[in-house]
Amino acid sequence: MRRRQRRIALLALPALVAGVLVTTGPAGADPTGSTAAAGSGRSQLENQEQARLVPIKLAGADMLDKVVAAGFDIEHGLKRVPTGIEGEAVVTAEQVAELKAMGVEVLGDDVAFEWSDEADGGIQGAAARTVQPASHEATVRIARADWFTTKGQGFLYVEARTTEGQQADPIVEMQLENDSGKRTSFGFARTMSRFVDSGQYMFHRNLFKLDARPNQIRVTSSTGGVTTGVVSDWLEDAPPPLTENRGYKSDFVDGYRHPQQLYSRAKEIARQYPDIAEIVYLPNQTNGYQRKAQATIGGTGQAAVVVSSAAWGHEGGNDVTVEFVDRPGADLPLAAEVAGKAVRVLLAKDASGALASTATEAADALRTQSQGLIDRSHPYRTNAGTGIVAPTAGPVALTDSLDQKRVGAPEGEVPRGPVTIPVLRIGKHRDGKKPGVLIQAQDHAREWVPATTSLESAERLVHNYRSDRETKNIVDNTDVFFILSNNPDGANYSFYNFASQRKNMTNHCPDATADPAQRNSWGVDLNRNYRVGSGHDGYAGGSTNCVSGTYQGPEELSEPESKNIIWLVEKYSNIKFMMSVHSNGGQLFWQPGAYIADGRITTPRPPLGDEAFYWQSASRILGQVKAHRETVVTPENVGGSSDVLYSSAGNVREDLYYTYGIYAFGWEVGGSVYNPATGNWQGGSFQPVWEGDPNLVSGHAETMEYANGITEMFRVAADWGKDKKDPTSKLVPGNGKYRGPVDVRFETNEPATIYYTTDGSRPTLQSPRYAATEFREPGQVFHVTETTTFNWFSVDSAGNIEKNYDPTKNDKRNNYRTATIKIDKR
């Protein structure tokens, strides 16, 4: 009962703000008559096979949205830097020039941003600044001050906020100083970097190397505010991972796996371990690794005709040929004839004997006279089709372009047609009574490490169940669902055709972008296809351009892959935790994940108790990642995804959290690894070399360390399911008489949401919730100037309510917490 009440409170979050969606137009044709497209909609075009990763820098989120909306593939692997966003674009040489024309800076391989190791002297005259006023008047606050070590090197990360941060003229600067331990003086002054997103001030921050752990920091603003704060440890005290348990078995995955291998192994695990594992089949089949056969013929520019078969390529479309035929004579009408799978278009001639069929006319003849062999036939892109088509040298074979395997692809043919996705379910008690955990990998096709990480996690559970006590505890007390590849069609395309494929293979494009030169850009970004905070409601980060890397689909839940996730969590309502595993940014995040760009209006922020639970869980999960080889996901890359990365409209995490109350994480595995040999952080990639230097990026190392983290998430869920202990809370300072105004705050012994009143009434689930001072900050401080009684209760993440109080009943016991702050004004 108590758990149900807590979920009611969560699901009663304010309604999401709707907005007007601005539609991006399709690609236009090149007015010069070349076969390359111009204008909006550029992505992977004619020379797609020559696409490469190019380091780039964008001025900010606005530029990111514009470039992605234009069809450029620059999603993931992005990093916030003080002057914008850095990342990599998957582009051709031609597209590099287009990016530059849009204002994107193309970087050299060794020019990526690194935090400075040197003190810069800070703000001029900072030593003369005034002391910070009382906390309720503070103009400067410290949100985080974290110390961590990696590969023998210490780092300090700081976030601080000024209430005057939005000021633009002059821009408020912040200075950071730190001591070198207890009872040492402040020094090492540095000017902090100001972080602005979508026109809104976020905070100032710094990450820099230190050889000695500081005890305190001091932050000063250029307008006079100053405050000090105590440094905390980040991932410094994680317990040993399960891999260090005696006899523990790990390291099962020895290379990348395509979907057929993943699904085959999942089914074999269920067969081998029937007492703890089974397969659940998702009801909606994917649209399949299949395409219509196509060709662009008749000439270039206004004379080009795009032809698509009615049958899938592997079902006969690849056998279709089209020929444009020049006949002798004059005053000849346009006609078409069909023999078997061969279509011959007999071109018209005028009175002088000159060819007279336009691209539009030839396309119409193919569409209406091909006896059902041709499905779509139209002029190229947005051309009017006014050019006179030329005869072909002979029959032109249509092709689905799926028969040419990428160099280095694994052996074996890819099954064509729709796919039924199996879910590997592991748990001793699969009756819905244990907390469920959903691990969803490879929404994005080119991200290969998430699949191997998830498979490794599953292997560890079944192989260690009978021999390792902690693994037995996980399997006995959780119900784990593994979707090892949620995008099998796109993943196969990434393995066998185009390594940089991101989306699924469903082609929703209109004629303007449906020609074969766009084939590597079709598909829907599955992580933009959900219902909460979606691009269809005006949130940023999802595109209406069908060749954009973040194309959100024609409507919410348009794709079978996203429908399946909703089916799964509705059928198995015991699923309380979810991890959507991606790569390669090196982030761990949760809600809010999207915002309306104008005003940066985010989806509702989780209650402070949920936010604290997310942070606590993240610390446990990432501590186990670090335990493998000291890889640290830095605090700047943890939190609400729209705060640490960018807005991602219509992502799965928000739908599951806001609609079903599921603690839904997003994980960008990989990312930067500190290299002690160079003293720099090395970035990751979607398909890093499998084996490599243990200090650098490799698929094998990432698989092992992030499997540690997923395993810890199972332990988080097991602990949550067994938590029957009520939280405790207090008001600090509490009951008492004070000579003047006083600042008070709530504290809890564990992550918990507090509901309170100050008007003497009983607190209920409709009462105000204790909130953070600001996002990524601790709880608010109440400045009490009059005698005030606080009544409150707390609810922890598992739904336990303090003192077993029932806020839904008018219980005469009134066993909620209460404290009176008496203000003596004499």
Coordinates of C-alpha atoms in Angstrom, one line a residue, residues 120-661:
D120 CA 45.7 31.7 -14.4
G121 CA 45.7 34.2 -11.5
G122 CA 41.9 34.3 -11.4
I123 CA 39.8 37.5 -11.6
Q124 CA 41.8 40.7 -11.2
G125 CA 41.3 42.3 -7.8
A126 CA 39.5 39.2 -6.4
A127 CA 41.4 39.4 -3.1
A128 CA 39.6 42.6 -2.2
R129 CA 36.1 41.1 -2.7
T130 CA 33.6 41.3 0.1
V131 CA 32.4 38.4 2.3
Q132 CA 29.4 36.4 1.3
P133 CA 26.1 37.6 3.0
A134 CA 23.8 35.2 4.8
S135 CA 22.8 32.1 2.9
H136 CA 19.3 33.3 2.0
E137 CA 20.9 36.3 0.3
A138 CA 23.8 34.4 -1.3
T139 CA 24.8 35.5 -4.8
V140 CA 27.2 32.6 -5.1
R141 CA 26.6 28.9 -4.3
I142 CA 28.6 25.8 -4.7
A143 CA 26.7 22.9 -6.3
R144 CA 29.5 20.3 -6.4
A145 CA 33.1 20.1 -5.3
D146 CA 34.4 16.5 -6.1
W147 CA 37.8 15.0 -5.8
F148 CA 38.7 11.8 -7.7
T149 CA 41.7 9.9 -8.8
T150 CA 42.4 7.9 -12.0
K151 CA 45.5 6.1 -13.1
G152 CA 47.5 7.7 -10.2
Q153 CA 46.4 11.3 -11.0
G154 CA 44.1 13.5 -8.9
F155 CA 41.4 15.8 -10.2
L156 CA 39.1 18.4 -8.7
Y157 CA 35.8 19.1 -10.4
V158 CA 33.7 22.1 -9.3
E159 CA 30.3 23.5 -10.2
A160 CA 29.3 26.9 -8.8
R161 CA 26.4 29.1 -9.5
T162 CA 25.9 32.9 -9.2
T163 CA 22.4 34.3 -9.1
E164 CA 23.7 37.0 -11.5
G165 CA 24.9 34.4 -14.0
Q166 CA 22.4 35.4 -16.7
Q167 CA 23.8 38.9 -16.8
A168 CA 25.4 39.4 -20.2
D169 CA 26.9 42.9 -19.9
P170 CA 29.3 42.6 -18.3
I171 CA 29.4 38.8 -18.0
V172 CA 29.8 37.7 -14.4
E173 CA 33.1 35.9 -13.9
M174 CA 33.9 33.4 -11.2
Q175 CA 37.2 32.6 -9.5
L176 CA 38.0 29.2 -7.9
E177 CA 40.7 28.6 -5.3
N178 CA 41.5 25.5 -3.3
D179 CA 43.6 24.6 -0.3
S180 CA 46.0 21.7 -0.2
G181 CA 44.5 19.9 2.7
K182 CA 43.3 20.7 6.2
R183 CA 44.7 23.8 7.8
T184 CA 46.4 25.1 4.6
S185 CA 45.7 28.3 2.9
F186 CA 43.7 29.0 -0.3
G187 CA 45.6 29.4 -3.6
F188 CA 45.9 28.3 -7.2
A189 CA 43.4 30.9 -8.4
R190 CA 41.6 30.1 -11.6
T191 CA 38.9 31.7 -13.7
M192 CA 36.0 29.3 -14.0
S193 CA 34.3 28.6 -17.3
R194 CA 30.8 29.8 -17.8
F195 CA 28.3 27.2 -19.1
V196 CA 25.3 28.6 -21.1
D197 CA 22.9 26.3 -22.9
S198 CA 20.2 27.3 -25.3
G199 CA 20.7 30.9 -24.2
Q200 CA 20.2 30.1 -20.5
Y201 CA 23.0 30.4 -17.8
M202 CA 23.6 27.0 -16.2
F203 CA 26.6 27.4 -13.9
H204 CA 30.4 27.9 -13.9
R205 CA 32.6 24.9 -13.7
N206 CA 36.2 23.6 -13.8
L207 CA 38.0 20.3 -13.9
F208 CA 41.7 20.3 -13.3
K209 CA 44.6 18.2 -12.1
L210 CA 45.8 18.4 -8.5
D211 CA 48.5 16.3 -6.8
A212 CA 47.1 16.7 -3.3
R213 CA 43.5 16.3 -2.2
P214 CA 42.1 19.7 -1.1
N215 CA 39.8 20.0 1.9
Q216 CA 38.0 23.2 0.9
I217 CA 37.5 25.5 -2.0
R218 CA 36.6 29.2 -2.2
V219 CA 34.6 30.7 -5.1
T220 CA 34.4 34.4 -5.7
S221 CA 32.3 36.2 -8.3
S222 CA 33.3 39.4 -10.1
T223 CA 30.4 41.2 -8.6
G224 CA 31.5 40.6 -5.0
G225 CA 30.0 37.3 -3.8
V226 CA 32.2 34.8 -2.1
T227 CA 31.6 31.4 -0.5
T228 CA 33.5 28.4 0.7
G229 CA 32.7 24.7 0.5
V230 CA 34.0 21.3 1.6
V231 CA 35.4 18.9 -1.0
S232 CA 33.7 15.5 -1.3
D233 CA 35.1 12.2 -2.8
W234 CA 33.8 10.9 -6.1
L235 CA 34.1 7.1 -6.6
E236 CA 36.9 6.9 -4.2
D237 CA 35.6 4.2 -1.8
A238 CA 33.8 1.7 -4.0
P239 CA 33.8 -1.9 -2.7
P240 CA 35.6 -4.5 -4.7
P241 CA 33.6 -5.7 -7.8
L242 CA 32.2 -9.2 -7.9
T243 CA 35.0 -10.2 -10.4
E244 CA 37.3 -10.2 -7.4
N245 CA 35.3 -12.8 -5.5
R246 CA 37.0 -16.2 -5.3
G247 CA 36.1 -18.4 -8.2
Y248 CA 34.0 -15.7 -9.9
K249 CA 33.7 -16.3 -13.7
S250 CA 33.8 -13.4 -16.2
D251 CA 35.3 -12.4 -19.5
F252 CA 32.9 -14.4 -21.6
V253 CA 32.6 -12.2 -24.7
D254 CA 35.6 -12.3 -27.0
G255 CA 34.5 -10.0 -29.8
Y256 CA 31.7 -7.9 -31.3
R257 CA 28.4 -9.8 -31.9
H258 CA 25.9 -9.1 -34.6
P259 CA 22.2 -9.5 -33.8
Q260 CA 21.9 -13.1 -35.0
Q261 CA 24.8 -14.1 -32.7
L262 CA 23.3 -12.2 -29.8
Y263 CA 19.9 -13.7 -30.2
S264 CA 21.2 -17.2 -30.7
R265 CA 23.3 -17.0 -27.5
A266 CA 20.3 -15.6 -25.6
K267 CA 18.2 -18.6 -26.6
E268 CA 21.0 -21.0 -25.8
I269 CA 21.3 -19.5 -22.3
A270 CA 17.6 -20.0 -21.7
R271 CA 18.0 -23.6 -22.9
Q272 CA 21.1 -24.3 -20.7
Y273 CA 19.7 -22.7 -17.6
P274 CA 15.9 -23.3 -17.6
D275 CA 15.6 -23.0 -13.8
I276 CA 16.7 -19.3 -13.9
A277 CA 16.2 -18.2 -17.5
E278 CA 13.7 -18.0 -20.3
I279 CA 12.9 -16.2 -23.5
V280 CA 10.1 -13.7 -23.9
Y281 CA 9.3 -12.8 -27.5
L282 CA 8.3 -9.2 -28.2
P283 CA 5.1 -9.0 -30.2
N284 CA 5.9 -6.4 -32.8
Q285 CA 8.2 -7.6 -35.6
T286 CA 10.8 -5.1 -36.9
N287 CA 10.4 -3.9 -40.5
G288 CA 13.3 -6.0 -41.5
Y289 CA 16.7 -5.9 -43.0
Q290 CA 15.2 -5.4 -46.4
R291 CA 14.8 -2.7 -49.0
K292 CA 13.1 -2.0 -52.3
A293 CA 15.4 -2.3 -55.3
Q294 CA 16.2 1.1 -56.9
A295 CA 18.1 3.0 -59.5
T296 CA 18.4 6.6 -60.7
I297 CA 18.4 6.7 -64.5
G298 CA 17.7 8.9 -67.4
G299 CA 20.4 11.5 -66.8
T300 CA 21.2 14.1 -64.1
G301 CA 19.4 17.1 -62.7
Q302 CA 15.9 17.6 -64.2
A303 CA 16.3 14.6 -66.4
A304 CA 16.9 12.1 -63.6
V305 CA 14.3 9.5 -62.8
V306 CA 14.3 7.5 -59.5
V307 CA 12.8 4.0 -59.8
S308 CA 11.8 1.7 -57.0
S309 CA 10.6 -1.9 -57.2
A310 CA 7.2 -2.9 -55.8
A311 CA 8.7 -6.1 -54.3
W312 CA 11.5 -6.2 -51.7
G313 CA 14.8 -6.6 -53.3
H314 CA 15.3 -10.2 -52.1
E315 CA 11.8 -11.1 -53.1
G316 CA 12.2 -10.3 -56.7
G317 CA 12.9 -6.6 -56.8
N318 CA 16.6 -7.2 -57.5
D319 CA 15.6 -9.1 -60.7
V320 CA 13.8 -6.1 -62.2
T321 CA 15.5 -4.2 -65.0
V322 CA 14.5 -0.9 -66.5
E323 CA 15.6 0.4 -69.9
F324 CA 14.9 3.7 -71.6
V325 CA 14.8 2.9 -75.4
D326 CA 15.5 5.3 -78.3
R327 CA 13.5 4.1 -81.4
P328 CA 14.0 5.3 -85.0
G329 CA 11.3 7.5 -86.4
A330 CA 9.3 10.7 -85.5
D331 CA 6.0 11.6 -83.8
L332 CA 6.3 8.5 -81.6
P333 CA 4.3 8.2 -78.4
L334 CA 5.7 7.3 -75.0
A335 CA 5.0 3.7 -74.2
A336 CA 6.2 0.9 -71.9
E337 CA 6.4 -2.9 -72.4
V338 CA 7.1 -5.7 -69.9
A339 CA 8.6 -9.0 -70.5
G340 CA 9.1 -11.0 -67.4
K341 CA 11.0 -8.7 -64.9
A342 CA 12.2 -6.5 -67.7
V343 CA 10.6 -3.1 -68.2
R344 CA 11.3 -1.2 -71.4
V345 CA 10.2 2.4 -71.7
L346 CA 9.9 3.4 -75.4
L347 CA 10.7 7.1 -75.3
A348 CA 8.6 9.6 -77.2
K349 CA 9.8 11.6 -80.2
D350 CA 8.7 14.8 -81.7
A351 CA 8.0 15.7 -85.3
S352 CA 11.7 16.3 -86.0
G353 CA 12.6 12.9 -84.5
A354 CA 14.2 14.3 -81.4
L355 CA 13.6 12.6 -78.0
A356 CA 10.7 14.3 -76.2
S357 CA 9.9 12.4 -73.0
T358 CA 10.4 14.4 -69.8
A359 CA 11.5 12.8 -66.5
T360 CA 8.0 13.3 -65.1
E361 CA 6.4 11.6 -68.1
A362 CA 8.8 8.7 -68.1
A363 CA 8.2 8.3 -64.3
D364 CA 4.5 8.2 -64.9
A365 CA 4.8 5.6 -67.6
L366 CA 6.9 3.4 -65.3
R367 CA 4.4 3.7 -62.4
T368 CA 1.3 3.0 -64.5
Q369 CA 2.5 0.6 -67.2
S370 CA 5.0 -1.6 -65.4
Q371 CA 2.4 -4.2 -64.6
G372 CA 3.0 -3.8 -60.9
L373 CA 6.8 -4.2 -61.0
I374 CA 7.5 -0.6 -60.2
D375 CA 6.2 0.9 -56.9
R376 CA 7.5 4.4 -56.9
S377 CA 8.8 6.4 -59.9
H378 CA 9.4 10.1 -59.7
P379 CA 11.8 12.9 -60.7
Y380 CA 15.0 13.2 -58.6
R381 CA 14.6 15.0 -55.3
T382 CA 12.5 18.1 -55.6
N383 CA 13.1 18.5 -59.3
A384 CA 10.1 19.3 -61.5
G385 CA 11.2 16.6 -63.9
T386 CA 11.2 18.9 -67.0
G387 CA 14.4 17.6 -68.5
I388 CA 14.4 15.3 -71.5
V389 CA 15.5 11.8 -70.4
A390 CA 18.3 10.1 -72.3
P391 CA 18.2 6.4 -73.4
T392 CA 20.1 4.0 -71.3
A393 CA 23.0 1.9 -72.8
G394 CA 21.0 -1.2 -72.0
P395 CA 18.8 -2.6 -69.2
V396 CA 19.6 -1.1 -65.8
A397 CA 19.3 -3.6 -62.9
L398 CA 17.5 -2.4 -59.9
T399 CA 19.2 -3.3 -56.6
D400 CA 18.5 -3.0 -52.9
S401 CA 22.2 -2.5 -52.3
L402 CA 22.2 -5.1 -49.5
D403 CA 24.2 -7.7 -51.4
Q404 CA 27.5 -5.9 -51.2
K405 CA 29.1 -6.7 -47.8
R406 CA 31.3 -4.2 -46.1
V407 CA 35.0 -5.0 -45.9
G408 CA 35.7 -6.7 -42.6
A409 CA 32.1 -7.7 -42.0
P410 CA 31.6 -11.1 -40.3
E411 CA 30.9 -14.2 -42.4
G412 CA 27.4 -15.3 -43.1
E413 CA 24.4 -14.0 -44.9
V414 CA 22.0 -11.7 -43.0
P415 CA 18.4 -13.0 -42.8
R416 CA 16.1 -10.8 -44.7
G417 CA 12.6 -9.8 -43.6
P418 CA 11.0 -8.9 -40.3
V419 CA 12.6 -10.0 -37.1
T420 CA 11.0 -11.1 -33.8
I421 CA 13.2 -9.8 -31.0
P422 CA 13.8 -12.2 -28.1
V423 CA 14.2 -10.9 -24.6
L424 CA 16.4 -12.9 -22.3
R425 CA 14.7 -13.0 -18.8
I426 CA 16.9 -14.1 -15.9
G427 CA 15.6 -14.6 -12.3
K428 CA 14.9 -17.5 -10.0
H429 CA 11.4 -16.1 -9.2
R430 CA 9.9 -14.9 -12.5
D431 CA 6.4 -14.4 -11.1
G432 CA 6.3 -10.6 -11.0
K433 CA 7.0 -10.4 -7.3
K434 CA 10.6 -9.4 -7.5
P435 CA 11.7 -6.0 -8.9
G436 CA 12.3 -6.1 -12.6
V437 CA 15.3 -4.5 -14.3
L438 CA 15.2 -3.9 -18.1
I439 CA 18.6 -3.6 -19.9
Q440 CA 18.0 -2.3 -23.4
A441 CA 21.0 -2.2 -25.7
Q442 CA 21.7 -1.0 -29.2
D443 CA 18.9 1.4 -30.0
H444 CA 21.5 2.9 -32.2
A445 CA 22.9 0.5 -34.7
R446 CA 26.5 1.6 -34.8
E447 CA 27.0 1.3 -31.0
W448 CA 28.4 -2.2 -30.7
V449 CA 29.9 -2.1 -27.2
P450 CA 26.5 -1.8 -25.5
A451 CA 25.5 -5.2 -26.9
T452 CA 28.6 -7.0 -25.8
T453 CA 28.4 -5.3 -22.4
S454 CA 24.8 -6.5 -21.9
L455 CA 25.7 -10.0 -23.0
E456 CA 28.6 -10.2 -20.7
S457 CA 26.4 -9.1 -17.8
A458 CA 23.9 -11.9 -18.6
E459 CA 26.7 -14.5 -18.9
R460 CA 28.0 -13.5 -15.5
L461 CA 24.6 -14.1 -13.9
V462 CA 24.0 -17.6 -15.2
H463 CA 27.6 -18.8 -14.8
N464 CA 28.0 -17.6 -11.3
Y465 CA 24.6 -18.3 -9.9
R466 CA 25.5 -21.6 -8.2
S467 CA 29.0 -20.7 -7.1
D468 CA 28.9 -17.0 -6.0
R469 CA 26.8 -15.9 -3.1
E470 CA 26.3 -12.3 -4.3
T471 CA 25.3 -13.4 -7.8
K472 CA 22.8 -15.8 -6.2
N473 CA 21.4 -12.9 -4.2
I474 CA 20.9 -10.9 -7.4
V475 CA 19.2 -13.8 -9.3
D476 CA 17.0 -14.8 -6.4
N477 CA 15.9 -11.2 -5.7
T478 CA 15.5 -9.5 -9.1
D479 CA 13.8 -10.2 -12.4
V480 CA 16.2 -9.1 -15.2
F481 CA 15.1 -8.6 -18.9
F482 CA 17.9 -8.2 -21.5
I483 CA 17.2 -6.8 -24.9
L484 CA 20.6 -7.4 -26.4
S485 CA 19.9 -5.5 -29.6
N486 CA 16.8 -3.4 -29.9
N487 CA 17.6 -2.5 -33.5
P488 CA 18.6 -5.7 -35.3
D489 CA 17.9 -4.3 -38.8
G490 CA 20.1 -1.2 -38.3
A491 CA 22.7 -3.2 -36.5
N492 CA 23.0 -5.7 -39.4
Y493 CA 23.3 -2.8 -41.8
S494 CA 26.1 -1.4 -39.6
F495 CA 27.9 -4.7 -39.6
Y496 CA 27.5 -5.5 -43.2
N497 CA 26.9 -2.3 -45.2
F498 CA 27.5 1.0 -43.5
A499 CA 29.4 1.0 -40.2
S500 CA 28.0 4.4 -39.2
Q501 CA 24.4 3.5 -39.4
R502 CA 22.5 5.0 -36.4
K503 CA 18.8 4.4 -37.0
N504 CA 16.6 1.5 -38.0
M505 CA 16.0 0.8 -41.7
T506 CA 12.4 1.9 -42.1
N507 CA 12.1 4.4 -45.0
H508 CA 9.5 7.0 -44.2
C509 CA 11.0 9.5 -46.7
P510 CA 8.9 11.2 -49.4
D511 CA 10.0 11.2 -53.0
A512 CA 12.2 14.2 -52.4
T513 CA 14.6 12.1 -50.2
A514 CA 13.8 8.6 -51.3
D515 CA 16.5 8.1 -54.0
P516 CA 19.2 5.4 -53.5
A517 CA 21.9 8.0 -52.8
Q518 CA 20.1 8.7 -49.5
R519 CA 20.0 5.0 -48.5
N520 CA 22.4 5.3 -45.6
S521 CA 20.3 8.1 -44.1
W522 CA 16.9 6.5 -44.0
G523 CA 15.4 5.2 -40.8
V524 CA 14.0 6.4 -37.5
D525 CA 16.0 7.2 -34.4
L526 CA 14.3 4.9 -32.0
N527 CA 15.4 7.0 -29.0
R528 CA 13.4 9.9 -30.3
N529 CA 10.2 7.9 -31.0
Y530 CA 8.5 8.0 -27.6
R531 CA 5.6 10.0 -26.2
V532 CA 6.9 12.2 -23.4
G533 CA 8.7 15.4 -24.2
S534 CA 8.7 14.5 -27.8
G535 CA 9.7 16.6 -30.8
H536 CA 6.0 16.4 -31.9
D537 CA 5.2 18.4 -28.8
G538 CA 7.9 21.0 -29.6
Y539 CA 10.8 19.7 -27.6
A540 CA 14.3 20.1 -29.0
G541 CA 16.6 17.3 -30.2
G542 CA 14.3 15.3 -32.5
S543 CA 14.1 16.1 -36.2
T544 CA 11.2 16.1 -38.7
N545 CA 13.8 15.6 -41.5
C546 CA 13.7 11.9 -42.4
V547 CA 17.4 11.8 -43.3
S548 CA 18.5 13.4 -40.1
G549 CA 20.3 11.3 -37.6
T550 CA 17.7 12.2 -35.0
Y551 CA 14.6 11.7 -37.2
Q552 CA 11.8 11.1 -34.7
G553 CA 9.4 9.2 -37.0
P554 CA 6.1 10.3 -38.5
E555 CA 4.4 10.0 -35.1
E556 CA 5.1 8.9 -31.6
L557 CA 5.6 5.2 -31.2
S558 CA 5.5 4.7 -35.0
E559 CA 8.1 2.0 -34.9
P560 CA 7.7 -1.6 -33.8
E561 CA 10.9 -1.4 -31.7
S562 CA 9.5 1.4 -29.5
K563 CA 6.1 -0.2 -29.3
N564 CA 7.7 -3.3 -28.0
I565 CA 9.3 -1.5 -25.0
I566 CA 5.9 -0.1 -24.0
W567 CA 4.3 -3.5 -24.3
L568 CA 7.0 -5.1 -22.2
V569 CA 6.8 -2.6 -19.3
E570 CA 3.0 -2.8 -19.3
K571 CA 2.9 -6.6 -19.4
Y572 CA 5.6 -6.9 -16.7
S573 CA 4.6 -4.2 -14.3
N574 CA 7.3 -5.3 -11.8
I575 CA 9.9 -3.6 -14.0
K576 CA 11.0 -0.8 -11.7
F577 CA 14.5 -0.1 -13.2
M578 CA 15.7 0.4 -16.7
M579 CA 19.0 1.1 -18.3
S580 CA 19.1 2.2 -21.9
V581 CA 22.7 1.4 -22.9
H582 CA 24.4 3.5 -25.5
S583 CA 27.9 4.6 -26.5
N584 CA 30.3 6.4 -26.7
G585 CA 30.1 9.6 -24.6
G586 CA 31.0 8.4 -21.2
Q587 CA 27.9 9.7 -19.4
L588 CA 25.3 8.3 -17.0
F589 CA 22.1 10.3 -16.9
W590 CA 18.4 10.4 -16.2
Q591 CA 15.6 13.0 -16.3
P592 CA 15.1 15.7 -17.4
G593 CA 16.1 14.6 -20.9
A594 CA 14.5 17.2 -23.1
Y595 CA 13.5 20.9 -23.2
I596 CA 11.7 23.4 -25.3
A597 CA 14.5 25.5 -26.7
D598 CA 12.8 28.8 -26.4
G599 CA 13.3 29.5 -22.7
R600 CA 14.9 26.1 -22.1
I601 CA 11.7 24.7 -20.5
T602 CA 12.6 21.2 -19.5
T603 CA 10.3 18.2 -18.8
P604 CA 9.5 18.2 -15.0
R605 CA 12.5 17.6 -12.8
P606 CA 12.3 14.5 -10.6
P607 CA 11.5 15.2 -6.9
L608 CA 14.6 15.8 -4.8
G609 CA 14.3 12.4 -3.3
D610 CA 14.4 10.7 -6.7
E611 CA 17.3 12.9 -7.8
A612 CA 19.2 11.9 -4.7
F613 CA 18.4 8.2 -5.4
Y614 CA 19.7 8.5 -8.9
W615 CA 22.9 10.1 -7.7
Q616 CA 23.3 7.4 -5.0
S617 CA 22.8 4.6 -7.6
A618 CA 25.1 6.3 -10.1
S619 CA 27.9 6.4 -7.5
R620 CA 27.5 2.7 -6.8
I621 CA 27.3 1.8 -10.5
L622 CA 30.2 4.0 -11.6
G623 CA 32.3 3.0 -8.6
Q624 CA 32.2 -0.6 -10.0
V625 CA 33.2 0.7 -13.5
K626 CA 36.2 2.4 -11.9
A627 CA 37.2 -0.8 -10.0
H628 CA 38.1 -2.6 -13.3
R629 CA 40.8 -0.3 -14.6
E630 CA 40.3 3.1 -12.9
T631 CA 38.1 4.5 -15.6
V632 CA 36.2 7.5 -14.2
V633 CA 33.0 8.9 -15.5
T634 CA 33.4 12.4 -14.3
P635 CA 30.7 14.3 -12.3
E636 CA 30.2 16.7 -15.1
N637 CA 28.9 13.8 -17.2
V638 CA 26.4 12.6 -14.6
G639 CA 22.8 13.9 -14.0
G640 CA 19.9 15.0 -16.1
S641 CA 20.8 14.4 -19.7
S642 CA 19.5 17.7 -20.9
D643 CA 21.8 19.4 -18.3
V644 CA 25.0 17.5 -19.0
L645 CA 24.6 16.7 -22.7
Y646 CA 21.8 18.1 -24.8
S647 CA 18.0 17.9 -25.3
S648 CA 16.9 14.5 -26.7
A649 CA 13.2 14.8 -27.4
G650 CA 11.1 11.7 -27.2
N651 CA 13.7 9.5 -25.5
V652 CA 12.7 6.2 -23.8
R653 CA 13.9 7.1 -20.3
E654 CA 11.4 9.9 -19.9
D655 CA 8.4 7.9 -21.1
L656 CA 9.2 5.1 -18.7
Y657 CA 9.9 7.4 -15.7
Y658 CA 7.0 9.8 -16.1
T659 CA 4.4 7.3 -17.4
Y660 CA 5.2 4.2 -15.4
G661 CA 7.3 5.4 -12.4

